[in-house]
Coordinates of C-alpha atoms in Angstrom, one line a residue:
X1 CA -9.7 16.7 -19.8
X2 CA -10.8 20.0 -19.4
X3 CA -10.1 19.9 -15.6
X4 CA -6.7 18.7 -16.1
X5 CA -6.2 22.0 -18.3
X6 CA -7.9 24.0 -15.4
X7 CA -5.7 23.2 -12.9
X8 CA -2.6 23.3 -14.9
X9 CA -3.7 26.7 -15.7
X10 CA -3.7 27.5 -12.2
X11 CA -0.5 26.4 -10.9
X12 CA 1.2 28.6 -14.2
X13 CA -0.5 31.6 -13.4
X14 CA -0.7 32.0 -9.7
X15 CA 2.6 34.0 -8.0
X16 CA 0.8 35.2 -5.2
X17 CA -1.6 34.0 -2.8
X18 CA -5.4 35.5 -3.3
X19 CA -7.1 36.0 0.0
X20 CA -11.4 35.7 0.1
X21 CA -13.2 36.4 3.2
X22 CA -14.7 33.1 3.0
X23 CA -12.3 30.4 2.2
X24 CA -13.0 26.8 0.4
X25 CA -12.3 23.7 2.7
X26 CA -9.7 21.6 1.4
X27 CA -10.3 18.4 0.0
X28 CA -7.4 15.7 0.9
X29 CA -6.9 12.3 1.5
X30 CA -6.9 10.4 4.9
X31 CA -3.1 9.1 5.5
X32 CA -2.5 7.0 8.9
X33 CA -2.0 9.5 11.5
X34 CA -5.6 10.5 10.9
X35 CA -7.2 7.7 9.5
X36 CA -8.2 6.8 13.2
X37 CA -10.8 9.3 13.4
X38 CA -12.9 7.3 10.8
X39 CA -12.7 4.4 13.0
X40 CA -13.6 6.6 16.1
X41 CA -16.7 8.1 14.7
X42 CA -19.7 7.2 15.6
X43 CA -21.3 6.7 12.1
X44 CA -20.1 3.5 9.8
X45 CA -17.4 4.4 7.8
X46 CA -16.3 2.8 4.7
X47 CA -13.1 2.5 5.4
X48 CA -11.5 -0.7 4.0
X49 CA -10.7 0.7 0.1
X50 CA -8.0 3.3 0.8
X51 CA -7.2 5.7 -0.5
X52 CA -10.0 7.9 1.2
X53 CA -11.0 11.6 0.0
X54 CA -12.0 13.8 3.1
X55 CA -13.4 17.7 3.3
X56 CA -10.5 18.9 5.6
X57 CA -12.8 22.2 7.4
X58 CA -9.7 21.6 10.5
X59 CA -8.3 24.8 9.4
X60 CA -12.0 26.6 9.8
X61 CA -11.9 25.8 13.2
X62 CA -8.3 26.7 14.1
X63 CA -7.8 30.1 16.4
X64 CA -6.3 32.1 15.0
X65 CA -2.0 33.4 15.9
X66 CA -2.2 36.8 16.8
X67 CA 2.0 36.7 17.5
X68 CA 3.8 38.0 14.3
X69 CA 5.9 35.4 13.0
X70 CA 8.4 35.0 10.6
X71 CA 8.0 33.7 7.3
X72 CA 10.9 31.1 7.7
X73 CA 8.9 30.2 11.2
X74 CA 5.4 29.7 9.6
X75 CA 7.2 27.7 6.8
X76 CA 8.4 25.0 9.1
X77 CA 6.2 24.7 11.6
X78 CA 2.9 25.4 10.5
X79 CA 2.3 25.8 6.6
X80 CA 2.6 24.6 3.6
X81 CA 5.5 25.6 1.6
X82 CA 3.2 27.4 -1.1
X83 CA -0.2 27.8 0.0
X84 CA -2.9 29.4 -2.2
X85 CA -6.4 29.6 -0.6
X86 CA -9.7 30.9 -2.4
X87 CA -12.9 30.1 -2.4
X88 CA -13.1 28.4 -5.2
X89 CA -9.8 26.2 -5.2
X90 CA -6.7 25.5 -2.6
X91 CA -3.4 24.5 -3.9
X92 CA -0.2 23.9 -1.8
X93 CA 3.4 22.9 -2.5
X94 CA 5.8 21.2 -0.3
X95 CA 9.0 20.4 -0.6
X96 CA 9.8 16.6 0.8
X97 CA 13.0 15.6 2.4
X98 CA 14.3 12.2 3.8
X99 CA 17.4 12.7 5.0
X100 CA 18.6 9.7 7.2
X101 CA 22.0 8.6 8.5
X102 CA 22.1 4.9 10.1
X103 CA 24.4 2.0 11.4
X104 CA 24.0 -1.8 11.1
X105 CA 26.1 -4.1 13.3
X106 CA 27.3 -6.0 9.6
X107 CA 29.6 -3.4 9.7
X108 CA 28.1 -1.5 7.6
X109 CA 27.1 2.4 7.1
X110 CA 23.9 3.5 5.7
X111 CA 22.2 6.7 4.6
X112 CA 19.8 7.9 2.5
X113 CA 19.2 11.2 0.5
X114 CA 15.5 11.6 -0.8
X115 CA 14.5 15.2 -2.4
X116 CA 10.7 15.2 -2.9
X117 CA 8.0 17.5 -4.0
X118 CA 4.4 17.3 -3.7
X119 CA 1.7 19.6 -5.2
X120 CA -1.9 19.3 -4.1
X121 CA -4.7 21.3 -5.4
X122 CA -8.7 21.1 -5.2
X123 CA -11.3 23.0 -7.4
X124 CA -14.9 23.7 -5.8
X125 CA -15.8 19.9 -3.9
X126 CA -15.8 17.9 -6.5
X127 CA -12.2 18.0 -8.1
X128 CA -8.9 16.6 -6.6
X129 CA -5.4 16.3 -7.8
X130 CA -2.2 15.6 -6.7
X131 CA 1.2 14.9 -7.9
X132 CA 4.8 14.0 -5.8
X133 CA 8.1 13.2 -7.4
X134 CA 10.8 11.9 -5.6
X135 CA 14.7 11.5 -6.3
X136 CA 16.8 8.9 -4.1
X137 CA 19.9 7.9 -3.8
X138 CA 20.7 5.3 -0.6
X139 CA 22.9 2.6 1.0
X140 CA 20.3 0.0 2.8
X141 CA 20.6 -2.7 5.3
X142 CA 22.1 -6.3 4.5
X143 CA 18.9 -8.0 4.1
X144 CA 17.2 -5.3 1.6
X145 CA 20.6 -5.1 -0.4
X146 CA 19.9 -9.0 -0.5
X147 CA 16.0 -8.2 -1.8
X148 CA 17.4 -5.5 -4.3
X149 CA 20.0 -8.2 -5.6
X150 CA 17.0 -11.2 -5.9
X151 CA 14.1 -8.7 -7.4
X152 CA 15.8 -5.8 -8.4
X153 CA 13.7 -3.7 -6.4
X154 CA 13.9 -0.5 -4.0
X155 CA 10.6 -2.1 -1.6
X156 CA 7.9 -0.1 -2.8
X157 CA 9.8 2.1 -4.8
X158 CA 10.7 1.2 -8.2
X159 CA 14.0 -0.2 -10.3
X160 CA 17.4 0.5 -8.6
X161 CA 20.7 0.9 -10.2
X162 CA 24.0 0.9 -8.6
X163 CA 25.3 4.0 -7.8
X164 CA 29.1 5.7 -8.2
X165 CA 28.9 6.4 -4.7
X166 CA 29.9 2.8 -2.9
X167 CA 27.4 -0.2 -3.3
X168 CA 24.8 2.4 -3.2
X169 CA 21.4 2.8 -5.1
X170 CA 19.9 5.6 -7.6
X171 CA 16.4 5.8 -8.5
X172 CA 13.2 7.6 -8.9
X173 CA 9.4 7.6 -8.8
X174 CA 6.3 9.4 -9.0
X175 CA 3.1 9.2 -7.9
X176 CA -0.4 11.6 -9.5
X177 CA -3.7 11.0 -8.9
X178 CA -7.0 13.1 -10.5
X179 CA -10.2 13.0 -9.1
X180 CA -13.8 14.0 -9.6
X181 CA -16.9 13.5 -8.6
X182 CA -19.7 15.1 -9.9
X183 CA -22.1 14.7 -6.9
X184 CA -22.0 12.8 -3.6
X185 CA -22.8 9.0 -5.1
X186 CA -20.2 9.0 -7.6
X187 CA -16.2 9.7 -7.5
X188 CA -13.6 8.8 -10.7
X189 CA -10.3 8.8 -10.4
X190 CA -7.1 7.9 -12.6
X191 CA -3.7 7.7 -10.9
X192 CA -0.7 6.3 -11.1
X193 CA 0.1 5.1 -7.4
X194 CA -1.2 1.8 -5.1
X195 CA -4.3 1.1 -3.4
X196 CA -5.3 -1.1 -0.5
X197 CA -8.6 -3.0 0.5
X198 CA -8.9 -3.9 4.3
X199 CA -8.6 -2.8 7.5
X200 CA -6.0 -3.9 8.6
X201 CA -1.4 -3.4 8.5
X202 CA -1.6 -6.1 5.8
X203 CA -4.0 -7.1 3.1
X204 CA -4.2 -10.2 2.0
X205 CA -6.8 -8.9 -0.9
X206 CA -5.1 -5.6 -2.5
X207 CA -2.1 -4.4 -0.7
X208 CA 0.0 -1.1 -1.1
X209 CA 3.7 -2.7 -0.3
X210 CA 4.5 -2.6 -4.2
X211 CA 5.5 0.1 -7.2
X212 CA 3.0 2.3 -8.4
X213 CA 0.9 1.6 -11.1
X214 CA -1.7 3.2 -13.4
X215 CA -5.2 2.3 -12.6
X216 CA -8.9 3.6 -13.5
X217 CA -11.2 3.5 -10.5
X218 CA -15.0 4.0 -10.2
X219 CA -16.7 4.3 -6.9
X220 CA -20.5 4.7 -6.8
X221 CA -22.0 5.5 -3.4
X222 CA -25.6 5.1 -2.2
X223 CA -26.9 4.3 1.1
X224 CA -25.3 1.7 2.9
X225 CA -23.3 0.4 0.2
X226 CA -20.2 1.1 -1.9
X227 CA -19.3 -0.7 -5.6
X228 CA -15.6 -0.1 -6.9
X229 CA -14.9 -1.2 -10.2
X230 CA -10.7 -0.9 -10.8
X231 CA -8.9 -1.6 -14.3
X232 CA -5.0 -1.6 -14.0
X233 CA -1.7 -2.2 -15.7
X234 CA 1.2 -4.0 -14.3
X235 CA 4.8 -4.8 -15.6
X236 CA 6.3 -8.1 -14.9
X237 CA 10.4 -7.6 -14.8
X238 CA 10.2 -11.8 -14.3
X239 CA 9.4 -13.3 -17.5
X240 CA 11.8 -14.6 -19.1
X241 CA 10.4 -17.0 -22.2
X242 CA 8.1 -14.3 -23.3
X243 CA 10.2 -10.9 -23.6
X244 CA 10.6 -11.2 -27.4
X245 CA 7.1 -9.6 -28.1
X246 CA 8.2 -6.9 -26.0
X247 CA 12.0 -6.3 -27.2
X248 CA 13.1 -2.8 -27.6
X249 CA 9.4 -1.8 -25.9
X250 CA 10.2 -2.1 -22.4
X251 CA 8.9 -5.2 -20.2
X252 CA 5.8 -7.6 -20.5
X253 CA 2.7 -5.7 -19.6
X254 CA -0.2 -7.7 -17.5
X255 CA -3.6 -6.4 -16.6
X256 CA -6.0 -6.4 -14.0
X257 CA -9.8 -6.1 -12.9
X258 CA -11.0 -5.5 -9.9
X259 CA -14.1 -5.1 -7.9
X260 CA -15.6 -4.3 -4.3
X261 CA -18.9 -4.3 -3.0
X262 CA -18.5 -3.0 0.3
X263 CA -22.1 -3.2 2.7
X264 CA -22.7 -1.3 6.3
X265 CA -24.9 -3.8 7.2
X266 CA -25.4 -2.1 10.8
X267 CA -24.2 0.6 13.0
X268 CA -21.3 -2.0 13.8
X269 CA -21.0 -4.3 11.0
X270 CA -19.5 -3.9 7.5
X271 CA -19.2 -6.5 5.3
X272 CA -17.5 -6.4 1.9
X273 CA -16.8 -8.6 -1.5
X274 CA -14.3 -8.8 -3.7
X275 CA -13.0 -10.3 -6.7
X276 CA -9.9 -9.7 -9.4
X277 CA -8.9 -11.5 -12.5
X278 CA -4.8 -10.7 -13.6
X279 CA -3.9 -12.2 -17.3
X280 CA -0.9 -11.3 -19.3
X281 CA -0.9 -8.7 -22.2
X282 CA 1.2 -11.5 -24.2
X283 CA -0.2 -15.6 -24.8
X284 CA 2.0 -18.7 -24.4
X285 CA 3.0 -18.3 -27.7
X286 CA 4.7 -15.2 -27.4
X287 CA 1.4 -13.1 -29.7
X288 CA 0.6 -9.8 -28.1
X289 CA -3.0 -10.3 -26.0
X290 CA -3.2 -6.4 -25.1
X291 CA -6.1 -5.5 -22.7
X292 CA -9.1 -7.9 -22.9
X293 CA -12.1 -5.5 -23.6
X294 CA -14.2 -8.3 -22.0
X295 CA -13.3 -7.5 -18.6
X296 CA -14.9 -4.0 -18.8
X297 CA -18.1 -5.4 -17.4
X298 CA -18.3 -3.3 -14.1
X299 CA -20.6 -6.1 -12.8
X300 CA -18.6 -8.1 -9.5
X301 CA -17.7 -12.0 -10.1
X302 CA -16.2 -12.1 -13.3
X303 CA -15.5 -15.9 -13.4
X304 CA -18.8 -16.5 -16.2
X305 CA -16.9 -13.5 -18.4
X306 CA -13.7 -15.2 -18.1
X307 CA -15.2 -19.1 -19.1
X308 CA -17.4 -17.4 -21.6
X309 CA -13.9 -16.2 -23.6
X310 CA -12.3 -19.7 -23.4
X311 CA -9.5 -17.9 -20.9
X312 CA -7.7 -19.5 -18.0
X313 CA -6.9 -16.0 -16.6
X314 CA -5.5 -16.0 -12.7
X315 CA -9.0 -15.3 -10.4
X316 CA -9.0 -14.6 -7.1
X317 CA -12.1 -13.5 -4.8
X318 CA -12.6 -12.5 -1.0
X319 CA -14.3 -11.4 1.6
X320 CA -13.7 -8.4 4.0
X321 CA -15.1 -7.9 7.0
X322 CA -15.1 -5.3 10.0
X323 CA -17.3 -5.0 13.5
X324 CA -17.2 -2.6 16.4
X325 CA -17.6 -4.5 19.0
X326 CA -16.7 -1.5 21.5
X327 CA -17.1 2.4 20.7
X328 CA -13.3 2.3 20.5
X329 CA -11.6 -1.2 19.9
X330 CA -13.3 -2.7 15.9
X331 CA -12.4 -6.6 15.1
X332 CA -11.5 -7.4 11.5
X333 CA -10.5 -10.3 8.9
X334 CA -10.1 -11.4 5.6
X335 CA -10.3 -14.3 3.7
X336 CA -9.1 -15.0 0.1
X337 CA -9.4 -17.3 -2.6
X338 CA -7.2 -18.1 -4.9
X339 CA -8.4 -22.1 -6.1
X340 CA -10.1 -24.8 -4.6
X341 CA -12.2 -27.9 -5.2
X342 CA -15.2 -28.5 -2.8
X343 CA -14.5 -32.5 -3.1
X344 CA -10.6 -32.1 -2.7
X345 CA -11.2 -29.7 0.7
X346 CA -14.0 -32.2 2.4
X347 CA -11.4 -34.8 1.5
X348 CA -8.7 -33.1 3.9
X349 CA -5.7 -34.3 1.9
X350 CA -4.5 -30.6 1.8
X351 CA -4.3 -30.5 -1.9
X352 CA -2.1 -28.3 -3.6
X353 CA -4.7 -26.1 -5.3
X354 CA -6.7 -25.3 -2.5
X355 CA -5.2 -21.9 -1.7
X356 CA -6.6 -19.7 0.6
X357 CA -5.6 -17.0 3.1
X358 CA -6.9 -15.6 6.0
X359 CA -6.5 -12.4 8.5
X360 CA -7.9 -12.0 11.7
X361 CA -7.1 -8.5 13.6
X362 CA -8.5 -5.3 15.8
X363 CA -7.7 -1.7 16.5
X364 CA -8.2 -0.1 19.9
X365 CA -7.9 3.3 20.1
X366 CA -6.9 5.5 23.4
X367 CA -6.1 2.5 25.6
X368 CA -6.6 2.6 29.2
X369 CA -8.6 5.9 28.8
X370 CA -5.1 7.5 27.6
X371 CA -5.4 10.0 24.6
X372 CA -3.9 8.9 21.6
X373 CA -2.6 6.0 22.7
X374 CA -3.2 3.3 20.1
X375 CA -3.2 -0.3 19.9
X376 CA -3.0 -2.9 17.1
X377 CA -3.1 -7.0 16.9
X378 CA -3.1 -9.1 13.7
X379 CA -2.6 -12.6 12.5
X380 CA -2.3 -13.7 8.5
X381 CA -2.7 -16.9 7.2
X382 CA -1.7 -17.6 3.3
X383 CA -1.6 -21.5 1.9
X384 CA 1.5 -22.7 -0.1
X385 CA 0.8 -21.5 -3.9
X386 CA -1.3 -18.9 -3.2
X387 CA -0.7 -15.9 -5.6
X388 CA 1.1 -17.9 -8.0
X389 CA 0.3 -18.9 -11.4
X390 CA 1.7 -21.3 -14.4
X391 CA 3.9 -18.2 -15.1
X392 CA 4.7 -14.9 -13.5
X393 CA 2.8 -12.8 -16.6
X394 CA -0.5 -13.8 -14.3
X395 CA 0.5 -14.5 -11.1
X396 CA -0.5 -11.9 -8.5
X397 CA 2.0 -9.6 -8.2
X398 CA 3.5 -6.8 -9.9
X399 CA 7.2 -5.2 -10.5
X400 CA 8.5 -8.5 -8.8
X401 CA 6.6 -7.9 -5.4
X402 CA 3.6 -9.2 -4.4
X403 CA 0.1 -7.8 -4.4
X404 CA -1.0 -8.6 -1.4
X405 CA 1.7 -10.4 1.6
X406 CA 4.8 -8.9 1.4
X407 CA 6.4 -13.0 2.1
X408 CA 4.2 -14.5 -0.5
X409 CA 2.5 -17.2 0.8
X410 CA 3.1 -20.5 3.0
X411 CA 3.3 -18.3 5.6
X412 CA 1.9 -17.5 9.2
X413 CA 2.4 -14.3 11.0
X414 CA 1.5 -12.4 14.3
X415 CA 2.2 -8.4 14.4
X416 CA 1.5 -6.4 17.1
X417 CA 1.9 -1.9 16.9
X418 CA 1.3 0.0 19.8
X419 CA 1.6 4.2 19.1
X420 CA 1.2 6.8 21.2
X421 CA 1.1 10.6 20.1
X422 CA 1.5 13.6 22.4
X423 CA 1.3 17.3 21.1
X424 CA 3.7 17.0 18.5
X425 CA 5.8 13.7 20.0
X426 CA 5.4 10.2 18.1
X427 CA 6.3 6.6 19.6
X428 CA 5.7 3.5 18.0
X429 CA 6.5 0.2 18.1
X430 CA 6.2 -3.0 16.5
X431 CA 7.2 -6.8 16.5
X432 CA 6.6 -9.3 14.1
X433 CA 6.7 -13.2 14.2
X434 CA 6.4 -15.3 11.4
X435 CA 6.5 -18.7 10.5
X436 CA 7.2 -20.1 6.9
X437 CA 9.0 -22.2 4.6
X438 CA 12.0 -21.5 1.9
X439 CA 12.8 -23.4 -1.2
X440 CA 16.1 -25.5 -1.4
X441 CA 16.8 -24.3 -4.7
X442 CA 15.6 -22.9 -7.5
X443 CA 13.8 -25.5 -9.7
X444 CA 11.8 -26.4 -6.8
X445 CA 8.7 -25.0 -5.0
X446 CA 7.3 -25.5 -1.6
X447 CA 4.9 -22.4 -1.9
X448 CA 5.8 -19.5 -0.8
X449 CA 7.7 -18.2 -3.9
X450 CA 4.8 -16.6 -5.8
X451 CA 7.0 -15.9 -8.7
X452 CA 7.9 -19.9 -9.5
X453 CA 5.2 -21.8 -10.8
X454 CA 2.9 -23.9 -9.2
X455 CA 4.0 -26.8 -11.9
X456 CA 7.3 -27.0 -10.1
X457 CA 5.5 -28.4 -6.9
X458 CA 6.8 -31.1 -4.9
X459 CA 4.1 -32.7 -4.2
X460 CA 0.3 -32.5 -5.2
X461 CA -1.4 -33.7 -1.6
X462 CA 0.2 -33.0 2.8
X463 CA 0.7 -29.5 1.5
X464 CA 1.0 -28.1 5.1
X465 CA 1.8 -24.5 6.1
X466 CA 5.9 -23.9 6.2
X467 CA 6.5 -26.8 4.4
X468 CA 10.4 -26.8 2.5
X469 CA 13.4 -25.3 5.1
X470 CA 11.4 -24.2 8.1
X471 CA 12.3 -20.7 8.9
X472 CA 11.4 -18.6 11.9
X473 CA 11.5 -14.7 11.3
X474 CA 11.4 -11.9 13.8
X475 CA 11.5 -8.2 13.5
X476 CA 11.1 -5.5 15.9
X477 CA 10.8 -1.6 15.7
X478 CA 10.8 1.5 17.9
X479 CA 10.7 4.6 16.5
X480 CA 10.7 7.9 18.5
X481 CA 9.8 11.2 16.6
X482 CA 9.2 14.8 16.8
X483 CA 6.7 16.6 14.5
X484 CA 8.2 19.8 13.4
X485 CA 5.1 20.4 10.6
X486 CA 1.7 18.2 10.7
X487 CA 0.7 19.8 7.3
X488 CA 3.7 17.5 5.0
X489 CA 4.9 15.3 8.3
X490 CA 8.0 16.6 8.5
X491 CA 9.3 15.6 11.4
X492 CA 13.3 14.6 13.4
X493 CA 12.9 10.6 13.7
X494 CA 15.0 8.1 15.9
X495 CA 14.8 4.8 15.1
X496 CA 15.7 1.2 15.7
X497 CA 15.3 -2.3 14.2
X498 CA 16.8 -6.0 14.5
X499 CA 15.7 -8.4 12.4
X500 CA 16.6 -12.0 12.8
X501 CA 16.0 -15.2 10.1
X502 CA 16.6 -18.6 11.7
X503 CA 16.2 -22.2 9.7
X504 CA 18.5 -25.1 10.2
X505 CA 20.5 -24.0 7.8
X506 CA 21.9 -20.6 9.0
X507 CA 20.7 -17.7 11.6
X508 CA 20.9 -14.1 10.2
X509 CA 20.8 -11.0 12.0
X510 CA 20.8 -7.6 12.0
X511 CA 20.4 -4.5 14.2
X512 CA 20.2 -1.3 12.5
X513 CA 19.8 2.2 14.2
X514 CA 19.0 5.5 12.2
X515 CA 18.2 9.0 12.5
X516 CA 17.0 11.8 10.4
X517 CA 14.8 14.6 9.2
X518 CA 11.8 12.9 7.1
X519 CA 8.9 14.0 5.5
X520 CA 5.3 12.5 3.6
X521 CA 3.1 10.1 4.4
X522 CA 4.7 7.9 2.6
X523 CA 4.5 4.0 4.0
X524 CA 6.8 1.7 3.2
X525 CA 7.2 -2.0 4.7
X526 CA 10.5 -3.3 5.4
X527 CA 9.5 -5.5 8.0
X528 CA 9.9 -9.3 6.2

C-alpha cells in the first residue's frame, strides 16, 4: 500500500521534469513489436506467460539530437507526451487516439472515435505501475454488430450500449496494473487487465481475446524454472436461473485459480504445466458460494483440493511447450485438457467428454536473411464441449467470450502472419482458415457453443470435429502503416479485410477497408 501512496504522490506533485546526470532505466513491459527480441536471444527466455516486465536501458544507448527541435516536433515523433526522468523513478503520460474512418461493401459506413490515456511510472527496479483509460464510441462491421447483438460485447472491450449517433456503440474501459518485486526471484502483481500463457497468436490455455479482469499473480523465479500462481474474478452476463442472488448487485461473479510451472530444460527446450479450476461465486440453489479459500494452495494440480471439498468445480490442465530448432525460426504447441476417461479414449468411440485441444506452430524471424522480416504458422485443434460446463457460472470463459479460442471449440484452424518492418514502415498480413460446426438452434449442442451446456448434447459417442452445420470460415488481412512515434505506437494505418462464412445454409461476406491515426499496443482479435 505504501507504494501505491508513493507513486500517487508523485504524479500530484511533479509539474516539471527533474533532470539527474545519471538517469534510472525504465522498467516496461514487452508488447509485440518487440517481443521478438526474446525469441532472438541467445539465452532461454521464459516467454510463454505474458505479460513480460523488461529493464528498457534503449534510451542509454541512443545518440544523442544535436538539431534544436520543436516541442510540438519532439512530442509526436519522439517522446512521450509527459516525460519525467530521475534516477530514482520515470513516469510518462500519453495521450491515446484511435481515430478510424472505414467502408464495408453491406453498404455500410464505419468509424470509430477512441480518446485514451495511459500513465506509466517505475520507482528504483523493483516497482511498476501503470494505468490506461479509454472512451469509445464506434460503428462496426456486419459480423461484429452480429457478435455485439448475440453477447453483448465490444470484442475485447467491455459492455456496449447503443449510441444516439445511428446504430452506433458507447462504451468504456480501463486497464491498471501494480507491480513489485523485491529481488530478482520474486515479482507480485495485482491488475485489472488479461493475461496469456503460450507462444503462440492463440492460446488454447489462457488467452487475452476477452474483457479485463482483476487478478492476483505471484511469480517466483529461480534457475531454470518459473512457478505462477494466479487467483481471478470473472463476471458471467449469461446466467440466467441464478441472477436472483445477485439482484440489484450487478452480475454473477465466478472465480478462478491458476498455475504455471514453466521449465528451460535446455538451451533450446522449454517445457511448461499448467492447470486452472473456474467455479461459480453462487451454488445450484441460488446460495451465495463467494471465493473458496481452499483454492489458495499455491501448490500446481489442484484436482485432490477440489475432491477433498466434495466440489465438482470446472478443471482444466495443459501442457506448453517451445524448441529452437534454428537460432531464428522456434517450434511450439499446446495441448489442453478439459475431461477424459482413459477407458473411453482407448475405446475410440470419440466420447463426448473426452475434450482436448491442441496447437502446433513456429516463428521465424528475418526470413531469407532480410531484417525484420517476420514469419508466423499455426494450427489449433479444440474437441466439441471443450470449455463448457453444466452451466455458464463455470464454464471457461468470462464476460460472454471465451478464455482461450476465440470460436469455442469443435473447431480446426490454420493461420498464417507474415510482417515486415522498415525504419518506421509496418506491413502485415494474415489469413485464416477454419473449419467447424454451428448449432441448428438453440436448445441444441453440437460443441462448439461453450456457453450452452454440455447436457444439451446430441449425442454421447461419433463426436467428430465440425459436427452440426458444417461451416467453412476465411478471413484475410493486410495492413500497411507508418510509425509516427515508437514510444505510444502512434502511427497512420491502412487497412483491409474480407471475411467470408460458408455452410449449406447461407454464404456471408464482407470486405471492409479503413484508415486512420491509431495509437497503444493494444491487440484486439476480430478475425473469427
Amino acid at each position: 500500500m505504501k507504494h501505491i501512496l508513493h507513486i500517487t504522490a508523485i504524479l500530484l506533485l511533479l509539474t516539471t521534469p527533474t533532470f539527474a546526470q545519471e538517469k534510472l532505466p525504465v522498467i516496461a513491459p514487452y508488447h509485440a513489436q518487440n517481443i521478438r527480441e526474446l525469441y532472438l536471444d541467445t539465452a532461454n527466455h521464459h516467454t510463454a506467460l505474458k505479460t513480460i516486465l523488461h529493464e528498457d536501458t534503449s534510451a542509454m544507448y541512443t545518440r544523442p539530437d544535436t538539431a534544436k527541435r520543436s516541442w510540438f516536433h519532439r512530442k509526436l515523433f519522439k517522446e512521450h507526451l509527459f516525460e519525467f526522468r530521475n534516477k530514482e523513478y520515470n513516469v510518462f503520460i500519453d495521450f491515446l487516439p484511435d481515430l478510424q474512418l472505414g467502408k464495408s461493401n453491406r453498404n455500410k459506413n464505419l468509424w470509430l472515435n477512441t480518446r485514451g490515456a495511459r500513465v506509466q511510472a517505475n520507482i528504483g527496479k523493483g516497482f511498476y505501475f501503470e494505468t490506461s483509460f479509454y472512451e469509445n464510441q464506434g460503428l462496426f462491421p456486419v459480423y461484429l454488430d452480429s457478435f455485439v447483438a448475440r453477447r453483448r460485447v465490444i470484442p475485447g472491450q467491455g459492455e456496449a450500449k447503443v449510441s444516439s449517433i445511428g446504430k452506433s456503440y458507447d462504451y468504456s474501459y480501463v486497464n491498471a496494473l501494480l507491480s513489485y518485486s523485491p529481488g530478482k526471484y520474486l515479482n507480485f502483481a495485482v491488475g485489472y487487465g488479461t493475461n496469456f500463457i503460450g507462444d503462440g497468436y492463440r492460446s488454447l490455455i489462457l488467452s487475452d481475446i476477452g474483457f479485463s479482469y482483476p487478478y492476483l499473480k505471484i511469480t517466483g523465479t529461480l534457475g531454470q524454472f518459473q512457478y505462477t500462481s494466479m487467483w481471478t474474478q470473472f463476471m458471467d452476463l449469461s446466467s440466467q436461473s441464478f441472477n436472483q442472488a445477485y439482484e440489484g448487485i450487478g452480475y454473477p461473479k465466478k472465480w478462478g485459480v491458476f498455475h504455471y510451472l514453466d521449465w528451460n530444460a535446455t538451451k533450446k527446450l522449454t517445457v511448461g504445466v499448467f492447470d486452472a479450476i473456474i467455479w461459480g461465486d453462487i451454488d445450484t440453489a441460488g446460495r451465495k458460494r463467494g471465493f473458496d479459500w481452499s483454492y489458495m494452495n499455491p501448490i500446481i494440480f489442484l484436482r485432490p483440493s477440489e475432491f477433498s471439498v466434495g466440489s465438482s468445480d470446472n478443471a482444466i490442465i495443459g501442457l506448453n511447450a517451445k524448441y529452437k530448432v534454428f537460432p531464428k525460426t522456434t517450434v511450439y504447441g499446446q495441448f489442453v485438457l478439459d475431461e477424459f476417461k482413459i477407458k473411453e479414449l482407448l475405446a475410440g468411440d470419440k466420447w463426448w467428454g473426452n475434450k482436448w485441444g491442441a496447437q502446433l506452430g513456429f516463428r521465424s524471424f528475418d526470413l531469407f536473411k532480410v531484417p525484420r522480416l517476420d514469419l508466423q504458422g499455426e494450427l489449433n485443434m479444440v474437441r466439441p464441449y471443450t470449455y463448457s460446463f453444466r452451466n455458464t457460472l463455470a464454464n471457461y470463459a468470462h464476460y460472454n467470450q471465451s478464455l482461450a479460442h476465440p470460436m469455442g471449440a469443435n473447431v480446426r484452424e490454420l493461420l498464417g502472419i507474415a510482417s515486415y518492418t522498415y525504419k518506421r514502415w509496418y506491413f502485415r498480413g494474415q489469413l485464416n482458415y477454419a473449419s467447424y460446426g454451428l448449432d441448428p438452434n438453440k436448445t441444441v449442442s453440437y460443441g462448439g457453443d461453450i456457453f450452452k451446456p454440455y447436457d444439451q448434447r446430441v449425442k454421447d459417442y461419433d463426436n467428430t470435429f465440425g459436427q452440426g452445420i458444417k461451416t467453412d470460415f476465411l478471413y484475410g488481412q493486410g495492413t500497411v502503416a507508418f510509425v509516427l512515434n515508437p514510444k505510444y505506437n502512434l502511427r497512420l494505418e491502412l487497412s483491409a479485410a474480407g471475411r467470408q462464412e460458408k455452410n449449406d445454409l447461407e454464404t456471408r461476406r464482407e470486405f471492409i477497408f479503413s484508415f486512420g491515426l491509431r495509437s497503444t499496443f493494444r491487440q484486439f482479435y476480430y478475425d473469427f
